Coordinates of C-alpha atoms in Angstrom, one line a residue:
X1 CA -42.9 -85.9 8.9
X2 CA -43.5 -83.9 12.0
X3 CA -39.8 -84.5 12.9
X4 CA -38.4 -83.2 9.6
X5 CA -41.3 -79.8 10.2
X6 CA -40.0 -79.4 13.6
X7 CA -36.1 -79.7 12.2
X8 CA -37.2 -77.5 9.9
X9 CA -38.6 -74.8 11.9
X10 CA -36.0 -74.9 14.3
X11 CA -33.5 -74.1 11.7
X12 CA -35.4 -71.0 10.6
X13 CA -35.8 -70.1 14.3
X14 CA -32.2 -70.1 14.7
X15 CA -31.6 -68.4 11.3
X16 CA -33.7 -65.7 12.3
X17 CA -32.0 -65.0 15.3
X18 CA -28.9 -65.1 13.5
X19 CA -29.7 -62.1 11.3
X20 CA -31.7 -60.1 13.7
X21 CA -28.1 -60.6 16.2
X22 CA -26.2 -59.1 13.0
X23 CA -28.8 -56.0 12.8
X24 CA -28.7 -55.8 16.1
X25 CA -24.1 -55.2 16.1
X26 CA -24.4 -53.0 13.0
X27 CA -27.1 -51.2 15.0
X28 CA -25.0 -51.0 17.9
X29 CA -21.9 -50.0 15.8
X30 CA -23.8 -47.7 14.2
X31 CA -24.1 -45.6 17.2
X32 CA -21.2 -46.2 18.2
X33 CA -18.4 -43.1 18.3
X34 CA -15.3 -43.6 16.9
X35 CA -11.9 -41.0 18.0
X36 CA -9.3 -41.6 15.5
X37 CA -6.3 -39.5 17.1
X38 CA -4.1 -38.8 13.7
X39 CA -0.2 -37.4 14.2
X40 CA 1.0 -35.4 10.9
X41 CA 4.9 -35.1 11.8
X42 CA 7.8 -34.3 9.7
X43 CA 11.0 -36.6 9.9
X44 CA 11.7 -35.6 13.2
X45 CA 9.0 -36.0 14.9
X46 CA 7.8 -32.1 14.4
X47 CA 4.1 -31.1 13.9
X48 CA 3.6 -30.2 10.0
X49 CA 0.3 -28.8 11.0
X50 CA -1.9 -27.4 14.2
X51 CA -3.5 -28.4 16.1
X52 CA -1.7 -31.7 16.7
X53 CA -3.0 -34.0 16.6
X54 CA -6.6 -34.2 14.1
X55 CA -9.0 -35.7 16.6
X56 CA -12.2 -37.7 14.3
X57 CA -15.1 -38.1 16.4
X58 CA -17.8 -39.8 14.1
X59 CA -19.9 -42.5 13.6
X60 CA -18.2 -46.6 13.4
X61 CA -18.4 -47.5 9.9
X62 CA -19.1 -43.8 8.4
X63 CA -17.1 -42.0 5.5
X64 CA -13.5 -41.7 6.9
X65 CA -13.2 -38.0 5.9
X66 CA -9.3 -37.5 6.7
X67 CA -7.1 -37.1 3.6
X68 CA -3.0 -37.2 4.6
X69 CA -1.9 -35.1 2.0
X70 CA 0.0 -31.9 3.0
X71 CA 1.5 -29.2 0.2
X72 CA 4.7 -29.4 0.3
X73 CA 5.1 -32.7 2.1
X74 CA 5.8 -35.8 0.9
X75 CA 4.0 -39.0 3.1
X76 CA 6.3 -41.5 4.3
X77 CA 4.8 -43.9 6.0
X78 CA 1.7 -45.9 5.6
X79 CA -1.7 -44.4 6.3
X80 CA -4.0 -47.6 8.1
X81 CA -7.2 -45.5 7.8
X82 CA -9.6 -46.7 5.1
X83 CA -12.6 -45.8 3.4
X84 CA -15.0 -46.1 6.4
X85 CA -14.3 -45.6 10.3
X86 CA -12.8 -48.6 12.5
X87 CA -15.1 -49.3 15.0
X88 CA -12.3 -49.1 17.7
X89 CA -10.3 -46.2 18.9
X90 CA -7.5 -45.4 17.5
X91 CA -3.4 -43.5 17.4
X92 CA -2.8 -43.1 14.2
X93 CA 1.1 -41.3 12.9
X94 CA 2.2 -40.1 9.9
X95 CA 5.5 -39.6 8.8
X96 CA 6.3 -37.3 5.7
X97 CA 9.4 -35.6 4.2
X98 CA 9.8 -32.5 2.1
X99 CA 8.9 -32.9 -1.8
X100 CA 11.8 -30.8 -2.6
X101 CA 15.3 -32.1 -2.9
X102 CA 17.9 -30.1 -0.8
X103 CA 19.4 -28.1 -3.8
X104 CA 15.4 -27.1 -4.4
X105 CA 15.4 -25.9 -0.8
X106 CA 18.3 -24.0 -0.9
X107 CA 17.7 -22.4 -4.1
X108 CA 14.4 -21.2 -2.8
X109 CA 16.1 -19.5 0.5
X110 CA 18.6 -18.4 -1.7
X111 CA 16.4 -16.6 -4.4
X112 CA 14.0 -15.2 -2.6
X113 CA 13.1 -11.8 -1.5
X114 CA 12.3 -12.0 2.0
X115 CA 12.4 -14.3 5.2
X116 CA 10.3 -15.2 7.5
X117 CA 11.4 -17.2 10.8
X118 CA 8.5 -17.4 14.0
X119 CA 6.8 -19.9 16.0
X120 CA 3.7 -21.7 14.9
X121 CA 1.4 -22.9 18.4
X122 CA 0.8 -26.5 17.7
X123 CA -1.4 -27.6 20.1
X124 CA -4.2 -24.7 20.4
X125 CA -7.2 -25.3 18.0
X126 CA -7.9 -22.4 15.3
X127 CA -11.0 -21.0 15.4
X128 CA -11.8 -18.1 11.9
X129 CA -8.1 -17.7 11.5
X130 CA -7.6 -16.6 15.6
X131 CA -5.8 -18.7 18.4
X132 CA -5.6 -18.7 22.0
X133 CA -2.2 -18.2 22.7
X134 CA -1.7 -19.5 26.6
X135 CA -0.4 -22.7 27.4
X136 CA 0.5 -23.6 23.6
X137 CA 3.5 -25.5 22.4
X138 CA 6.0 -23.4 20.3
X139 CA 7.5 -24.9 17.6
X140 CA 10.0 -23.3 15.0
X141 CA 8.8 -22.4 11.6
X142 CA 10.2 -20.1 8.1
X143 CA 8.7 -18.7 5.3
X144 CA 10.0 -17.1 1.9
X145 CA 8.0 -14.4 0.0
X146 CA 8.8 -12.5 -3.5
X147 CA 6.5 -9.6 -2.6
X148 CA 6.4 -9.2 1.0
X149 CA 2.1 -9.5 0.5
X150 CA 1.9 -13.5 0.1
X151 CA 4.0 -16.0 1.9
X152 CA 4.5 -19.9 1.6
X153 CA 5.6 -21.9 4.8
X154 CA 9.5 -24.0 3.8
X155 CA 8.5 -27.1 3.8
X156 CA 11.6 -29.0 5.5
X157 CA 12.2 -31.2 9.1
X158 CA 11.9 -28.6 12.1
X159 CA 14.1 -28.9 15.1
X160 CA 11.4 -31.1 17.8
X161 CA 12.6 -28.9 20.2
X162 CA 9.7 -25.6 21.8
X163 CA 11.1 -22.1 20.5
X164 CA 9.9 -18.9 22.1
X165 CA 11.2 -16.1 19.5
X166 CA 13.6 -17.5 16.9
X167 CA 15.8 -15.3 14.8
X168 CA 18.0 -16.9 12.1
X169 CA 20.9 -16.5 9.4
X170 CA 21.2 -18.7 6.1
X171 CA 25.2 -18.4 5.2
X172 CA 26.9 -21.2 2.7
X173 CA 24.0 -23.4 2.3
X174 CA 23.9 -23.3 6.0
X175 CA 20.7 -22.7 7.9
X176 CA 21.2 -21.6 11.5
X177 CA 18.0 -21.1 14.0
X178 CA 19.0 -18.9 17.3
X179 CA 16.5 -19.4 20.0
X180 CA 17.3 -17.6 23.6
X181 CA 20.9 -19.9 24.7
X182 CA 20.7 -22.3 21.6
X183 CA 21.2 -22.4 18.2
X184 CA 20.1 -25.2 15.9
X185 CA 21.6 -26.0 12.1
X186 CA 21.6 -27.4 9.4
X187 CA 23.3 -28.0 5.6
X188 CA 20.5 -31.0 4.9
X189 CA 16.9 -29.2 6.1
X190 CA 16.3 -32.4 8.1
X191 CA 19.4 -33.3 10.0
X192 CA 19.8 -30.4 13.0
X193 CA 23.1 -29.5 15.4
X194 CA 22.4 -28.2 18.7
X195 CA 25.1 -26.0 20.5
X196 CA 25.2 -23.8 23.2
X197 CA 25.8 -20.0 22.9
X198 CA 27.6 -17.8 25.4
X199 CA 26.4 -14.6 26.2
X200 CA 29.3 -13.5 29.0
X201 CA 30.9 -10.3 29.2
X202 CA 32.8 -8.0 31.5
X203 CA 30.8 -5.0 29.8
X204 CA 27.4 -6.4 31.1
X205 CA 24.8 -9.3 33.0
X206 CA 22.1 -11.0 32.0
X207 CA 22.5 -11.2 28.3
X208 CA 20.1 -12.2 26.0
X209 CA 19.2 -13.2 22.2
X210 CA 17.8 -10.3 20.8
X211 CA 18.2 -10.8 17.3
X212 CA 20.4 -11.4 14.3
X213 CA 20.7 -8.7 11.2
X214 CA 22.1 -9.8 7.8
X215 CA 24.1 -7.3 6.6
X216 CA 23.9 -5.9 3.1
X217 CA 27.6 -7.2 2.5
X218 CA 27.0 -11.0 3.2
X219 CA 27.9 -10.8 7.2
X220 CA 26.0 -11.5 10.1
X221 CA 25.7 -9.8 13.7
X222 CA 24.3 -10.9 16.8
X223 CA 22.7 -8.2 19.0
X224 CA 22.3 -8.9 22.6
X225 CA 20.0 -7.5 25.2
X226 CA 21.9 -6.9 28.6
X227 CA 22.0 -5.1 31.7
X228 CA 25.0 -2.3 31.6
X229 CA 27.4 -3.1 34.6
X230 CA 28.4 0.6 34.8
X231 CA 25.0 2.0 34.3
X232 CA 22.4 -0.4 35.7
X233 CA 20.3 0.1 32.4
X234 CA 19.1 -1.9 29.5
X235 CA 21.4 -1.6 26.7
X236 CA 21.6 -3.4 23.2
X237 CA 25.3 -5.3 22.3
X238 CA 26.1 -6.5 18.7
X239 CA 29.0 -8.2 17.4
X240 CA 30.3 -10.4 14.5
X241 CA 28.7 -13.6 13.8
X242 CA 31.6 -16.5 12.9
X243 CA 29.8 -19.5 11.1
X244 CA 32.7 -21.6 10.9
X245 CA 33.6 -21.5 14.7
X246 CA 29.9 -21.1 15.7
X247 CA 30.7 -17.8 17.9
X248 CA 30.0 -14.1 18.4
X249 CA 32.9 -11.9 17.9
X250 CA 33.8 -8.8 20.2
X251 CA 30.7 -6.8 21.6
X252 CA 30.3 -3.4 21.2
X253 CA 27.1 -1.2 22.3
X254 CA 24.8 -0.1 19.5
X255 CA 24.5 3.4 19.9
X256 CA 20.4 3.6 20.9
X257 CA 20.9 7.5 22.5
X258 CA 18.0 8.3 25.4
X259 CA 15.4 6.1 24.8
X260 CA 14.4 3.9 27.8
X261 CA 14.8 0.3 25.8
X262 CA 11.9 -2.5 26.5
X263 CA 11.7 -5.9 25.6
X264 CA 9.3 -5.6 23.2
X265 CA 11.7 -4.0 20.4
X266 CA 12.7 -5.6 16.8
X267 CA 15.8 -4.1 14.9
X268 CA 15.4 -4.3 11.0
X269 CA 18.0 -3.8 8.0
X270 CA 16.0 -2.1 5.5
X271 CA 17.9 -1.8 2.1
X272 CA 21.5 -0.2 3.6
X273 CA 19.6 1.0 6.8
X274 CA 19.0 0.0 10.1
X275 CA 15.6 0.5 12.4
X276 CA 14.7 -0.2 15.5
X277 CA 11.0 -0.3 16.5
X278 CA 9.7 -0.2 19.8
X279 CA 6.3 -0.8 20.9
X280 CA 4.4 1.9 23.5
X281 CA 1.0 1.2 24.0
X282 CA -0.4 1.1 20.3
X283 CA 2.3 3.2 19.0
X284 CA 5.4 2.4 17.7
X285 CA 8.2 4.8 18.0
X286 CA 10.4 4.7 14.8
X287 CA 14.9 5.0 15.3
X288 CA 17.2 4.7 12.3
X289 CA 20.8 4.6 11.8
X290 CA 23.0 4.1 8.8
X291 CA 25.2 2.0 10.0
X292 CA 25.4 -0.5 13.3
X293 CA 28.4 1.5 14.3
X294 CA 26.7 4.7 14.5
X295 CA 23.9 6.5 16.2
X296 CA 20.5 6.1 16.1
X297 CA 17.9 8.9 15.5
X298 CA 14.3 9.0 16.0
X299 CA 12.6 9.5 13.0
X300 CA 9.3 8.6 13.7
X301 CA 6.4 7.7 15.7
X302 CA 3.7 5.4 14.1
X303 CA -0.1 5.0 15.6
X304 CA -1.7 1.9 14.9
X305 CA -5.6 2.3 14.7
X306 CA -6.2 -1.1 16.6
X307 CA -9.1 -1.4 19.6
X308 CA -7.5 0.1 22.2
X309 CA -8.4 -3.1 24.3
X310 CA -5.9 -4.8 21.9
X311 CA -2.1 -5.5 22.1
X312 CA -0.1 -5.7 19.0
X313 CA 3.7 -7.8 19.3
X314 CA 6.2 -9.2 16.7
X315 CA 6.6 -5.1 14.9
X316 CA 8.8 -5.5 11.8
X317 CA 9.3 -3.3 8.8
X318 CA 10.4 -4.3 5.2
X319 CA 11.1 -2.5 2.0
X320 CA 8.7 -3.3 -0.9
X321 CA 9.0 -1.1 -3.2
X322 CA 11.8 1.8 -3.8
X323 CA 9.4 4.8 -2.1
X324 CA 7.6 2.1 -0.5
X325 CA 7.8 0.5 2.9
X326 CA 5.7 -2.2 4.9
X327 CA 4.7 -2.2 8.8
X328 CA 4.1 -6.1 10.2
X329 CA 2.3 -6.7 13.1
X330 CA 0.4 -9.1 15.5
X331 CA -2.9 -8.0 17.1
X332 CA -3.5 -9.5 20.5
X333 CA -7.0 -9.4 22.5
X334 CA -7.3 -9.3 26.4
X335 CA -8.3 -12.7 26.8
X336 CA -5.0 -13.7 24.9
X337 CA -6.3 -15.0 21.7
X338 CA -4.2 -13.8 19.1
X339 CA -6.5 -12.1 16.1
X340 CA -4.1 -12.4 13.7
X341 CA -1.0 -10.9 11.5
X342 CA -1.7 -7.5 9.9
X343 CA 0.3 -5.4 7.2
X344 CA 0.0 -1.3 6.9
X345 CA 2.0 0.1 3.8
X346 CA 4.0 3.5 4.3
X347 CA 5.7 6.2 2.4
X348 CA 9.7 6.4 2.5
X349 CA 9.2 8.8 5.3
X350 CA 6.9 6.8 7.8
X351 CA 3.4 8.2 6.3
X352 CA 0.5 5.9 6.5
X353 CA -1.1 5.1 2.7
X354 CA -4.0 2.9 4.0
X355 CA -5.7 1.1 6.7
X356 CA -4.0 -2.3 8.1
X357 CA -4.5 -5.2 6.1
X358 CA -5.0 -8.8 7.7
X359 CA -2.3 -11.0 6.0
X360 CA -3.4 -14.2 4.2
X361 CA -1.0 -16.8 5.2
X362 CA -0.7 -20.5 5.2
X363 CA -0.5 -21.1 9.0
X364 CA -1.1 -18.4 11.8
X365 CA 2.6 -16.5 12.9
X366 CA 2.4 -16.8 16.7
X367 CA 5.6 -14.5 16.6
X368 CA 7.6 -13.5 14.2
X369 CA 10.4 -11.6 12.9
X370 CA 11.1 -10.6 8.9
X371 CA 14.4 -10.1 7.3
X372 CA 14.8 -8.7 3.5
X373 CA 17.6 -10.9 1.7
X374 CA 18.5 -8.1 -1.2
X375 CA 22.0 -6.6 -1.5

């Protein structure tokens, strides 16, 4: 009898110390932080969203509170997150494709209004809609708009390659990104060509992208930025862009007159005319010209009521309505933290109607440049 009490009692000893070991790993667990790195890339291997990647710090065994889905995006792969945290740390990548077919895609860039093309920083967190803007990576992004006021991010594969101030032409279902020396294209949104361009010339050194105006007549130019070999001076090249060969035709010098040209300038078509703005301090001094082929003329010199501690880059103007036209612009603090995209509306003739306007957009437009795609 004593035997079988002493059996028994060591059973319940051991039993016991079985189930105060398990409180004592779900205690331990429970303390326990988990960092669950999670990737959101497109086909090629592109950041959808910033920053990249979603770092989880919580609790092993908590409410996983991650959810893959992305407008726009379609996920590929298969998500190995669950309900509640893993108690190890873990790399987690996601693959996802566009939700739109290709003839979607190119019926949206074909029947829109206006375009977009910029950079999105993917690795800087956002903090209230602001971003430090040092030490970022750069990728490529576009955007279409009916109304120049609210704009939706085209959800397609990105080039994996860093972009500093893209500019870009969509020709015969073709999509063509410039980026300083390369351009990047595409017919299928996902599947990119890389090629070199050639900026040489016996009219100038030191050529550079500037930009790429659509022409109300279905052609493209390439402007350059160069150093005049006769002059010593900045000066501003164009000439005709060839899809099919993938090259610029013969350069000629746009016709800027006196004013000393910086890097800091943006060339818009506007309906059948052609600006070019140009940033001084937190003004913006206003040119215009009919024609690429003929001079420009100031016609106006904008002040934007911004702190004057503030910078302001990536200045484009659009059309909206037929007396109506819209000012773009970043705003830029001391400490490099970029405060956002802003909008100002203006009569035909350059007058201010209101106050800037902080634009409401799907991601934050690091740089930017906005081209109006009505004949």
């Amino acid at each position: 009898m004593k035997k079988r009490l002493r059996l028994v009692a060591g059973a319940v000893s051991i039993l016991i110390m079985l189930v105060g070991y398990m409180f004592y790993v779900q205690s331990i667990q429970g303390g326990q932080d988990t960092v669950v790195s999670i990737y959101q890339n497109d086909e090629n291997g592109t950041p959808i969203n910033s920053p990249s990647p979603i770092q989880l710090v919580r609790k092993a065994g908590h409410r996983n509170p991650f959810r893959p889905e992305i407008s726009g995006y379609i996920l590929r792969s298969n998500n190995p997150l669950r309900e509640l945290l893993p108690r190890n740390n873990q790399t987690v990548r996601l693959q996802y494709r566009s939700s739109l077919t290709t003839t979607e895609l190119r019926d949206r860039l074909h029947d829109t209004n206006y375009w977009q093309v910029g950079t999105q920083n993917v690795t800087t967190p956002v903090f209230n809609a602001t971003q430090e803007q040092t030490g970022g990576r750069q990728v490529g992004r576009i955007s279409t708009s009916r109304d120049g006021t609210y704009w939706t991010k085209l959800p397609i594969s990105y080039p994996n390659v860093t972009l500093k101030k893209p500019t870009f032409i969509y020709q015969n279902n073709r999509l063509t990104l410039f980026d300083r020396n390369r351009i990047y294209d595409t017919t299928d949104f996902h599947k990119w060509h890389t090629r070199r361009l050639n900026f040489k010339s016996n009219q100038f050194t030191g050529g550079q992208l500037q930009t790429v105006i659509n022409t109300p007549d279905a052609r493209a130019f390439v402007v350059i930025r160069a150093i005049d070999r006769k002059t010593q001076k900045r000066q501003l090249y164009y000439g005709k862009w060839y899809e099919i060969q993938h090259k610029i035709g013969s350069l000629r010098r746009l016709k800027t007159g006196a004013i000393q040209l910086k890097s800091s300038l943006t060339i818009n078509r506007v309906g059948p005319h052609f600006y070019l703005l140009q940033r001084q301090g937190n003004y913006v001094q206003v040119l215009k010209s009919n024609q690429l082929d003929t001079s420009f003329k100031k016609v106006a010199k904008i002040k934007l009521t911004v702190n004057k501690h503030h910078t302001i880059n990536s200045i484009n103007l659009i059309a909206t309505k037929r007396d109506r036209m819209r000012l773009f612009f970043n705003v830029v603090d001391r400490k490099q933290v970029q405060l956002g995209t802003y909008y100002q509306e203006f009569s035909s003739d350059l007058k201010p109607l209101n106050q800037p306007r902080k634009l409401a957009s799907d991601f934050l437009w690091t740089s930017f440049e906005l081209a109006e795609n009505k004949r």
